[in-house]
Every structure is written in C-alpha cells, then in structure tokens.
PDB file of C-alpha atoms in Angstrom:
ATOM      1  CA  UNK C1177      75.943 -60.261 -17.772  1.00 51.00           C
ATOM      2  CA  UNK C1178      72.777 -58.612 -19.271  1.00 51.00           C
ATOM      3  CA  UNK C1179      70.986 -59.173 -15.664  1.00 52.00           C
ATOM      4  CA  UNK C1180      74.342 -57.428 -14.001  1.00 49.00           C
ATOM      5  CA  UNK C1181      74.166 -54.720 -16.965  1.00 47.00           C
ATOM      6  CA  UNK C1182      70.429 -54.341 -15.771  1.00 50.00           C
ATOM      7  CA  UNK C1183      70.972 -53.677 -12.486  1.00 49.00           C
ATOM      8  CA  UNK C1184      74.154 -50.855 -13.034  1.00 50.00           C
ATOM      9  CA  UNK C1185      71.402 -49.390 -15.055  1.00 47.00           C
ATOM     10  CA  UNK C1186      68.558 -49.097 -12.595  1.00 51.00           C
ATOM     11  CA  UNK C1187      70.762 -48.603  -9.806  1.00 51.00           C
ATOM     12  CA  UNK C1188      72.179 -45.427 -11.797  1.00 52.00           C
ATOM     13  CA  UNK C1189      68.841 -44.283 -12.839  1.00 51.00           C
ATOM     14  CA  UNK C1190      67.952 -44.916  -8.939  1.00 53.00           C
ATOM     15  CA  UNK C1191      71.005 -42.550  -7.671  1.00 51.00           C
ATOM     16  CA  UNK C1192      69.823 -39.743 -10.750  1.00 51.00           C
ATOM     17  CA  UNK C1193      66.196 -39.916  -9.116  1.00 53.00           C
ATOM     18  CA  UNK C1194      67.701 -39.594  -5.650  1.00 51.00           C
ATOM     19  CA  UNK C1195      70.131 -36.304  -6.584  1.00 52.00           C
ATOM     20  CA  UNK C1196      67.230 -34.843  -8.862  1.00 52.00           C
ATOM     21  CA  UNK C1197      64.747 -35.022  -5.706  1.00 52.00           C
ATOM     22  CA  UNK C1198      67.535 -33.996  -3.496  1.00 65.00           C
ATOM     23  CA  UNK C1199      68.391 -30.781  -5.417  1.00 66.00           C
ATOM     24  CA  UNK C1200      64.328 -29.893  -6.163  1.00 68.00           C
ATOM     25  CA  UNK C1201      64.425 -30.040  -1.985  1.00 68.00           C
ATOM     26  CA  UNK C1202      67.179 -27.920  -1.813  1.00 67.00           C
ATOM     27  CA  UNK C1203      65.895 -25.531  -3.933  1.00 69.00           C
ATOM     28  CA  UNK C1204      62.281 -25.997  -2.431  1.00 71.00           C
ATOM     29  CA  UNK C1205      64.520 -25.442   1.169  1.00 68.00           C
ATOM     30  CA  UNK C1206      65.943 -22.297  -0.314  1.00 67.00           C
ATOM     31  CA  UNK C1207      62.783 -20.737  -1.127  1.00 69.00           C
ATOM     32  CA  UNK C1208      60.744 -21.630   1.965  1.00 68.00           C
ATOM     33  CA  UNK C1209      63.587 -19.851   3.811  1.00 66.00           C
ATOM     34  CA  UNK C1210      63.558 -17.143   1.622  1.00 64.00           C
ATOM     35  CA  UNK C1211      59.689 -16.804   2.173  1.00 64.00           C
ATOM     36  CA  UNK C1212      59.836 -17.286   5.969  1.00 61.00           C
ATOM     37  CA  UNK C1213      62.369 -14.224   6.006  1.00 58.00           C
ATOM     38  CA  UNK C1214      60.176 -12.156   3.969  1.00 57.00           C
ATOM     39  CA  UNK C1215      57.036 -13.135   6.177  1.00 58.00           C
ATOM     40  CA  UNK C1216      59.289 -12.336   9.422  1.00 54.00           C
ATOM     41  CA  UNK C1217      60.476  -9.087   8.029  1.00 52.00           C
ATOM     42  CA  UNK C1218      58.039  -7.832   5.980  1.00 48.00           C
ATOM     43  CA  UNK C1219      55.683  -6.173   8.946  1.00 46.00           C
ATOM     44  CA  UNK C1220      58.775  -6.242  11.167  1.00 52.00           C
ATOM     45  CA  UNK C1221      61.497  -4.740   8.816  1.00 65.00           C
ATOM     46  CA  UNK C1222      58.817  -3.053   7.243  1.00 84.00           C
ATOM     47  CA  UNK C1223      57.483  -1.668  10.323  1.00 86.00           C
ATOM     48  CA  UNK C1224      61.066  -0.143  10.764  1.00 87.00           C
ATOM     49  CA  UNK C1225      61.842   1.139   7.515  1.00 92.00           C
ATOM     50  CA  UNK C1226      58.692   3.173   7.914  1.00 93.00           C
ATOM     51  CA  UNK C1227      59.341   4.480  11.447  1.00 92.00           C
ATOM     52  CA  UNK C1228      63.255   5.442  10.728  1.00 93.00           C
ATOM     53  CA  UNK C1229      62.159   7.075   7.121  1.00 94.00           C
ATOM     54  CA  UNK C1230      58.992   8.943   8.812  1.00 96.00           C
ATOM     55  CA  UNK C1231      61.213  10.546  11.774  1.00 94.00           C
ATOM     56  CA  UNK C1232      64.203  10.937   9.561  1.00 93.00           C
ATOM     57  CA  UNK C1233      62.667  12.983   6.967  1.00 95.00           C
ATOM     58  CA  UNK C1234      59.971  14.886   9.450  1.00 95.00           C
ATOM     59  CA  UNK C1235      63.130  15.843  11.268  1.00 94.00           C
ATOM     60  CA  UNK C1236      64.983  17.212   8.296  1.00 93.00           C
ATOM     61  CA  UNK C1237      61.751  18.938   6.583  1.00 95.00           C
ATOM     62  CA  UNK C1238      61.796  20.542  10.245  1.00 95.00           C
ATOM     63  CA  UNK C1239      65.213  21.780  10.442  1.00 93.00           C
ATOM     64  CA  UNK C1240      64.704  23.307   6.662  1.00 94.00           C
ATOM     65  CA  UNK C1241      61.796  24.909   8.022  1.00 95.00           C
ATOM     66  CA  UNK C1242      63.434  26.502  11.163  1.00 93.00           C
ATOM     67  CA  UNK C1243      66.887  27.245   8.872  1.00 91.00           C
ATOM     68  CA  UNK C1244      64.792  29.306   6.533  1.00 92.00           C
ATOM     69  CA  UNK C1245      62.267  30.936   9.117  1.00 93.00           C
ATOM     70  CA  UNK C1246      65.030  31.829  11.485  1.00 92.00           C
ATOM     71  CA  UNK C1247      68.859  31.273   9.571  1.00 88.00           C
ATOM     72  CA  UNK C1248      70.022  30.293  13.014  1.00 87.00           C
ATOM     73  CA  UNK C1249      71.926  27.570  12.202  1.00 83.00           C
ATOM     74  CA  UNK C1250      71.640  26.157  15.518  1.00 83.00           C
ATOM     75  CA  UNK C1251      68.579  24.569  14.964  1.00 87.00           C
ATOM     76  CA  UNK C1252      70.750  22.189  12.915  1.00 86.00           C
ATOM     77  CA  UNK C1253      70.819  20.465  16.414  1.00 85.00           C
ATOM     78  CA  UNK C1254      67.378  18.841  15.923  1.00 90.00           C
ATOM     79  CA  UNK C1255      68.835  16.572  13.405  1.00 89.00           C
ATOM     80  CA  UNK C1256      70.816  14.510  16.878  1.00 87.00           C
ATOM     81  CA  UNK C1257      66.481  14.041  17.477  1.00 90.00           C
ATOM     82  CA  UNK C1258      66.913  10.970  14.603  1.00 90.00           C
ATOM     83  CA  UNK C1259      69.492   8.809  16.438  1.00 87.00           C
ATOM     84  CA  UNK C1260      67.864   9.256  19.708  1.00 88.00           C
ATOM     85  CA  UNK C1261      64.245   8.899  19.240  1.00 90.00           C
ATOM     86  CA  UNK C1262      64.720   5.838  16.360  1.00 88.00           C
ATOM     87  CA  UNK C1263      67.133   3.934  18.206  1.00 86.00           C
ATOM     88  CA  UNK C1264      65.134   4.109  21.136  1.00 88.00           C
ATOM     89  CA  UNK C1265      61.840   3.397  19.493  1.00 85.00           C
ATOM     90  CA  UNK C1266      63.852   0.736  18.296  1.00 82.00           C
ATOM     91  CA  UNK C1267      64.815  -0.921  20.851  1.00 81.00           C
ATOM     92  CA  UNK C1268      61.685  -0.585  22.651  1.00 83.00           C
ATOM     93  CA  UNK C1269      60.004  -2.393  19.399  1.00 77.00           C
ATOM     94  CA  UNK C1270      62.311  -5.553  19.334  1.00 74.00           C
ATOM     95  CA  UNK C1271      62.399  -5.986  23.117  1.00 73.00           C
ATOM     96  CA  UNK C1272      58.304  -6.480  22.885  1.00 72.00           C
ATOM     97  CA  UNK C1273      58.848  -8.375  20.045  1.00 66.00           C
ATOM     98  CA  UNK C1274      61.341 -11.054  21.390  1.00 67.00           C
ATOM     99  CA  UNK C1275      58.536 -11.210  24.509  1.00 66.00           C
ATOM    100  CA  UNK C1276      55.808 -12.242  21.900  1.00 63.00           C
ATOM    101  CA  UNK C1277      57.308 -14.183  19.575  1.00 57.00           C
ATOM    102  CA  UNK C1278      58.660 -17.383  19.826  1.00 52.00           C
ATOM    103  CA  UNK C1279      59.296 -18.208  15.955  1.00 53.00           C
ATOM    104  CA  UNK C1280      63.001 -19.260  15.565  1.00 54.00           C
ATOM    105  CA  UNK C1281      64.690 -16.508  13.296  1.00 63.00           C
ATOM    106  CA  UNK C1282      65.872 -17.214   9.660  1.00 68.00           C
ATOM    107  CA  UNK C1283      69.506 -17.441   8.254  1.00 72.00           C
ATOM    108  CA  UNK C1284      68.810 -14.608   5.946  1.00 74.00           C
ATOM    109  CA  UNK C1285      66.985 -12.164   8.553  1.00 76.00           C
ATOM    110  CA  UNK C1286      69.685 -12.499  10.923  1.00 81.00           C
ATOM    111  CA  UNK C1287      71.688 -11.457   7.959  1.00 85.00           C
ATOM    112  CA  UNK C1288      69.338  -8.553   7.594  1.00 85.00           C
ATOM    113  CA  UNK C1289      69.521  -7.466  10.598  1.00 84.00           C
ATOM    114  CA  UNK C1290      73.316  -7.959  11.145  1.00 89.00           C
ATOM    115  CA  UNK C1291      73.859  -5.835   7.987  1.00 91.00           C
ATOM    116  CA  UNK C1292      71.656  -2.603   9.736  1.00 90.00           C
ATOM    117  CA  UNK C1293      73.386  -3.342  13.124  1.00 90.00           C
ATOM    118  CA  UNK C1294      77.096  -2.608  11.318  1.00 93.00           C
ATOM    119  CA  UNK C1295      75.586   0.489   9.708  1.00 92.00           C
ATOM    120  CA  UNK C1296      73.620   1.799  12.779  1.00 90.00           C
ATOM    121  CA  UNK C1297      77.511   1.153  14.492  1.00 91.00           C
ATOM    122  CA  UNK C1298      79.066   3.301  11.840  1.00 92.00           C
ATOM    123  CA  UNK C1299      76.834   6.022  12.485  1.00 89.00           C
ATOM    124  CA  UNK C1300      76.932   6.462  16.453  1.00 88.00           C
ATOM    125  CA  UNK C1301      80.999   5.583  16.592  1.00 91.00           C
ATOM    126  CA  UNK C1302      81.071   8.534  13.667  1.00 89.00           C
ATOM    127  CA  UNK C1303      78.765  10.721  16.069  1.00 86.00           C
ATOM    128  CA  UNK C1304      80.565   9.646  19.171  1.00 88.00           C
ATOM    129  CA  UNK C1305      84.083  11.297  17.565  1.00 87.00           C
ATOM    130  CA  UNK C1306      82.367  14.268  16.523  1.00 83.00           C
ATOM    131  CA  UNK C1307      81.421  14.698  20.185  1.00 83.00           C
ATOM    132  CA  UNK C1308      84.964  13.953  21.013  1.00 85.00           C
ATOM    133  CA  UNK C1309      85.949  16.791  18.693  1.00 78.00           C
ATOM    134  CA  UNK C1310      83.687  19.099  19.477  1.00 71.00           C
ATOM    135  CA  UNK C1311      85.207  22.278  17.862  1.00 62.00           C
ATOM    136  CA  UNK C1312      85.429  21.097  14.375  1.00 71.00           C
ATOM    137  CA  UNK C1313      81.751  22.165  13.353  1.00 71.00           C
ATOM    138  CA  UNK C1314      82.470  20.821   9.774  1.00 76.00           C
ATOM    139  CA  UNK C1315      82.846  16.948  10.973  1.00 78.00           C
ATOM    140  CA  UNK C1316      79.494  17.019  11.195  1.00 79.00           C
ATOM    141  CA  UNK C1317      79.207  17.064   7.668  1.00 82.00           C
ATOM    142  CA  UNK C1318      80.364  13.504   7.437  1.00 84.00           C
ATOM    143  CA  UNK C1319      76.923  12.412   8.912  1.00 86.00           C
ATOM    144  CA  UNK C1320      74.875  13.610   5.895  1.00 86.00           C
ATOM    145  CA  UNK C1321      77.029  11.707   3.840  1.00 87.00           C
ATOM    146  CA  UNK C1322      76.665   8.909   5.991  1.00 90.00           C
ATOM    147  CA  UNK C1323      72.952   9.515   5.995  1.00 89.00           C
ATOM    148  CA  UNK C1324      72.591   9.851   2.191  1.00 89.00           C
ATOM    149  CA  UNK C1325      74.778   6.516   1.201  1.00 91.00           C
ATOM    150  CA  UNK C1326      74.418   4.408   3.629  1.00 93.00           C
ATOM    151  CA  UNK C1327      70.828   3.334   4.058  1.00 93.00           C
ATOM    152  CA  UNK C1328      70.877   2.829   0.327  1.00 94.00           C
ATOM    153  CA  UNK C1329      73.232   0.495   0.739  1.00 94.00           C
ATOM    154  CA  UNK C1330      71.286  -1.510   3.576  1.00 94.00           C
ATOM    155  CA  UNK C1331      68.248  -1.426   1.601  1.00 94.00           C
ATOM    156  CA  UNK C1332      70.170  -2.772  -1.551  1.00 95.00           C
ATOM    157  CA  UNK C1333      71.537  -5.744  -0.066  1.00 93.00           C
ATOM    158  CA  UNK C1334      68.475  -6.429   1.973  1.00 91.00           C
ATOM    159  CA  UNK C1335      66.856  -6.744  -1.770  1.00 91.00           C
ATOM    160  CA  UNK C1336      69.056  -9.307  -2.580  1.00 91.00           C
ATOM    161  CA  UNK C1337      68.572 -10.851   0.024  1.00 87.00           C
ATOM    162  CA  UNK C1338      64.915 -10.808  -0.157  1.00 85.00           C
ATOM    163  CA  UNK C1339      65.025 -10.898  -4.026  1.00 85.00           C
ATOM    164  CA  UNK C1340      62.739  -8.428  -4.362  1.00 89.00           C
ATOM    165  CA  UNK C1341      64.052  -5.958  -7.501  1.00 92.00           C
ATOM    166  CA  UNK C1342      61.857  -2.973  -6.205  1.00 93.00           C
ATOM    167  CA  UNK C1343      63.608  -2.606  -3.142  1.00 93.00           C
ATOM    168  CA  UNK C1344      67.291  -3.314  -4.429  1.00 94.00           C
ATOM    169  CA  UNK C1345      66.326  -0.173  -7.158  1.00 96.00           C
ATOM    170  CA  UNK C1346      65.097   1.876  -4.352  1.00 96.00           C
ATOM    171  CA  UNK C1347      68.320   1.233  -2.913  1.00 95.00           C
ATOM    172  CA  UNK C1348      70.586   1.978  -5.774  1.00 95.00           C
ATOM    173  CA  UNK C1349      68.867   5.170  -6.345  1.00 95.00           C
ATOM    174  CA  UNK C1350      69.961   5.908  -2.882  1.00 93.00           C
ATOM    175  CA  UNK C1351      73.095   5.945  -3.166  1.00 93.00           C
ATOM    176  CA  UNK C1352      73.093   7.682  -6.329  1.00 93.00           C
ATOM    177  CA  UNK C1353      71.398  10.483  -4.204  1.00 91.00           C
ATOM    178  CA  UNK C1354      74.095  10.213  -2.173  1.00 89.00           C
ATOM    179  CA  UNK C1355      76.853  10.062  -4.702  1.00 89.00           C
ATOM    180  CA  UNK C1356      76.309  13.854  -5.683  1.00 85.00           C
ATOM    181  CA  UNK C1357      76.615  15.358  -1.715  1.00 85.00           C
ATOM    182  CA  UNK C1358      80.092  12.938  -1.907  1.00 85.00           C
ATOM    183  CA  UNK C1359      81.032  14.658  -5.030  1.00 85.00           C
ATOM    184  CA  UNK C1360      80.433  18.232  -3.329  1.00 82.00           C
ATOM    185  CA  UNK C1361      82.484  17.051  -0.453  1.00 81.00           C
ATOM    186  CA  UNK C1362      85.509  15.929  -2.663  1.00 81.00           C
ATOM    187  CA  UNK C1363      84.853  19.362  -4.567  1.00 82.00           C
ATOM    188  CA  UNK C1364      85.688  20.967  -1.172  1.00 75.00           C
ATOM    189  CA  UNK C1365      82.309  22.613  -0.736  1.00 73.00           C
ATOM    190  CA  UNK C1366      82.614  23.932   3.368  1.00 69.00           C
ATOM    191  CA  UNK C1367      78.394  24.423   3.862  1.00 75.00           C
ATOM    192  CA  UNK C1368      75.581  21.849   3.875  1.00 81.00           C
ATOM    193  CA  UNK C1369      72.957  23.982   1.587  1.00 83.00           C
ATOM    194  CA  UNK C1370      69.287  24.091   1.887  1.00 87.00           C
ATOM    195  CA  UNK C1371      68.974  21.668  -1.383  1.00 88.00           C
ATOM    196  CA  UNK C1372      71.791  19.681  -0.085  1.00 87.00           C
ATOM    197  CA  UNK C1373      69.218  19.187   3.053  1.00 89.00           C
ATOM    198  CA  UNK C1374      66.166  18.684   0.999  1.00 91.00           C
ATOM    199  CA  UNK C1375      67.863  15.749  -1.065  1.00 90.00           C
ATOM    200  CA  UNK C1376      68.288  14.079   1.924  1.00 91.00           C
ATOM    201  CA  UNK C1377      64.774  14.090   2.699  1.00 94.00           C
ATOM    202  CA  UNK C1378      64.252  12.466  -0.684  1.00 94.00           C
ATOM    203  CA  UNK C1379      66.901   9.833   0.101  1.00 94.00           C
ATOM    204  CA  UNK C1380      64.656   8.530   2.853  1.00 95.00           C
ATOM    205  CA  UNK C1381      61.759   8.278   1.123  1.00 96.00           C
ATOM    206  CA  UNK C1382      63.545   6.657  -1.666  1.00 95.00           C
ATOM    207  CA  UNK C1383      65.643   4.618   0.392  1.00 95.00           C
ATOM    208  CA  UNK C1384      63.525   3.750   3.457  1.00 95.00           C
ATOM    209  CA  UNK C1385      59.510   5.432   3.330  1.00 95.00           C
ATOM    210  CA  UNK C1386      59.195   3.177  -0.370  1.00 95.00           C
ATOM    211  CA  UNK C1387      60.331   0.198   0.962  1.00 94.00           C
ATOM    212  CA  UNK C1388      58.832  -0.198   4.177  1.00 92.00           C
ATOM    213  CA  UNK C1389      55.352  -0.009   2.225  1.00 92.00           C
ATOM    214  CA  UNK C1390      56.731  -2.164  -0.073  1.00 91.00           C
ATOM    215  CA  UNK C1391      57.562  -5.003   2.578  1.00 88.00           C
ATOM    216  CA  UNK C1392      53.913  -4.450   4.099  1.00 87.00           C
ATOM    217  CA  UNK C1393      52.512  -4.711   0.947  1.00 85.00           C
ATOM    218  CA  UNK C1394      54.214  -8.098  -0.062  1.00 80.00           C
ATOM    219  CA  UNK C1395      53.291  -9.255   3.635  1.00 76.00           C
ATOM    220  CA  UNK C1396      49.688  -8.636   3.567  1.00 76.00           C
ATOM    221  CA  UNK C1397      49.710 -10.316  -0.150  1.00 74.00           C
ATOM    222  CA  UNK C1398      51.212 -12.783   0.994  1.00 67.00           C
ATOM    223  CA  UNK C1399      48.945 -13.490   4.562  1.00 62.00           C
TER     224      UNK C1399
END
C-alpha cells in the first residue's frame, strides 16, 4: 500500500511538472509570437505609420496654407491627394515586400493588418458615396471625422496588440482629438474651420508620426 501510495504521489508530482512546463511554454510561445510581430512590424508598420502621418499632415498644413493665402475653398480638393498617393505608395511597398520576404506572417500581424484594412475600407466606401452624391458639399465633412477618430482607434488596438503602452496612449489621445470635431458635428456646426483643420494635423502626429518612430525605435533596440 505505501509502495502504491508512492507511486500516486510521484506520478502526480510527475503530471504537476508536466502542466507547469507546459504552461511556462505557452507563455514562452505567447511572447516569442508577440516579439516576432513586433520585429515584423516594427520597420514595416512603422515604416507606414510614418509615410501615411508625413503625407497626411503635409497635405493638410498645405491646404491651411492655400485656404488662408487664397480663401478659395477649392483648394480643399488637395486633401483627395492622401488616399491616392498613400494607398498607392502602399501598395507599391507591400508588393516589394511579399517579393523579398519569405518569413511566414504572425497571428497577431495579420491581425494588425486586418484591423487597418477594415478602416482603410471605411474610408474609400465613405469617399466612394460622397462621389455618388456629389452635390451635398457638407458629406464631406464626415471624412475629417473619419480622419480624426479612426486612426486612433487602429493605433490603440495595434498597442494592445503589441503591448506597448506608448502607442495605445498615443492612440487614445487620438480619439480624444477626435471626440471634440464629433461634438461640433452633433452641435450642428455647417463649416470645417481653420483650427478644426489644424487639429487634424495634430491627430496624425499624435496618432500616426509618434508611433511610427516609436515602432522603429523598439526595432532597432531590439536588432
């Protein structure tokens, strides 16, 4: 009995070892993965955040410029320059990029990048019905919104997904930019103002400029 009491005993001890090895794997797992992403996406995403929060806010600081130089509010135009100079610069990037690399992709940056793809969709089927409705000039105030809350968002969750705290702040301060053009909106303000313009330009520094040297930053740390 004592030699059968024994052996429970070791074999339960044995199955404890096993599960506490198997979970310090998982967890080792976890953070390899989690590391892998931010290697992958740190020069890549990083790369990106720069380029989209360069041109978007070089492209707004221009249209101020022209709006207050000339008060033609045509020049307003130049802002369709963002969509159609980052999205092909874009795609340009990743199809040299899928040529050179041959690194399997992560379970968290396809996440990343499936959560930029959704809001990239929600911005050209929101400029695509604008187009549509080509009369109603004041649609096209739905785009600053869109510009001013929802890269915050993206940059938030990619945060947590990175677990880096800087970049999920950057991101929450975002949207709090963001939240005060919303609350104009709901207030029934009809004109985009000159300030309204300039605090999207900080949004993208905030929300995409800050983070994309963050990402290079932690890559080159970590390389």
């Amino acid at each position: 009995a004592s030699d059968i009491g024994n052996k429970c005993v070791a074999i339960k001890e044995e199955k404890m070892e096993e599960k506490k090895i198997s979970e310090q794997e998982s967890l080792e797992l976890i953070t390899r993965m989690i590391n892998q992403t931010k290697k992958d996406l740190s020069v890549g995403n990083g790369d990106s955040f720069l380029m989209w929060g360069y041109l978007s806010a070089a492209i707004s600081v221009a249209v101020i410029v022209m709006l207050l130089a000339t008060n033609d509010p045509r020049f307003a135009w130049l802002y369709m320059a963002i969509p159609i100079t980052g999205f092909t610069a874009s795609g340009i990037k990743t199809y040299k990029a899928k040529r050179k690399s041959h690194v399997a992709s992560t379970y968290a940056s396809n996440t990343i990048n499936n959560v930029w793809a959704i809001i990239s969709a929600v911005f050209a089927v929101y400029a695509i019905s604008c187009l549509l409705h080509f009369g109603e000039v004041r649609s096209w105030k739905g785009m600053f919104l869109l510009g001013m809350l929802l890269p915050g968002i993206g940059t938030y969750t990619t945060g947590v997904i990175l677990k880096e705290k800087s970049i999920q702040m950057c991101g929450l301060l975002g949207v709090v930019i963001g939240t005060g053009l919303l609350r104009d909106f709901v207030c029934g303000e009809q004109v985009i103002s000159i300030m309204q313009m300039g605090q999207m330009v900080l949004s993208f520094v905030v929300t995409l400029i800050i983070p994309g040297h963050i990402l290079n930053f932690k890559a080159k740390k970590q390389q």
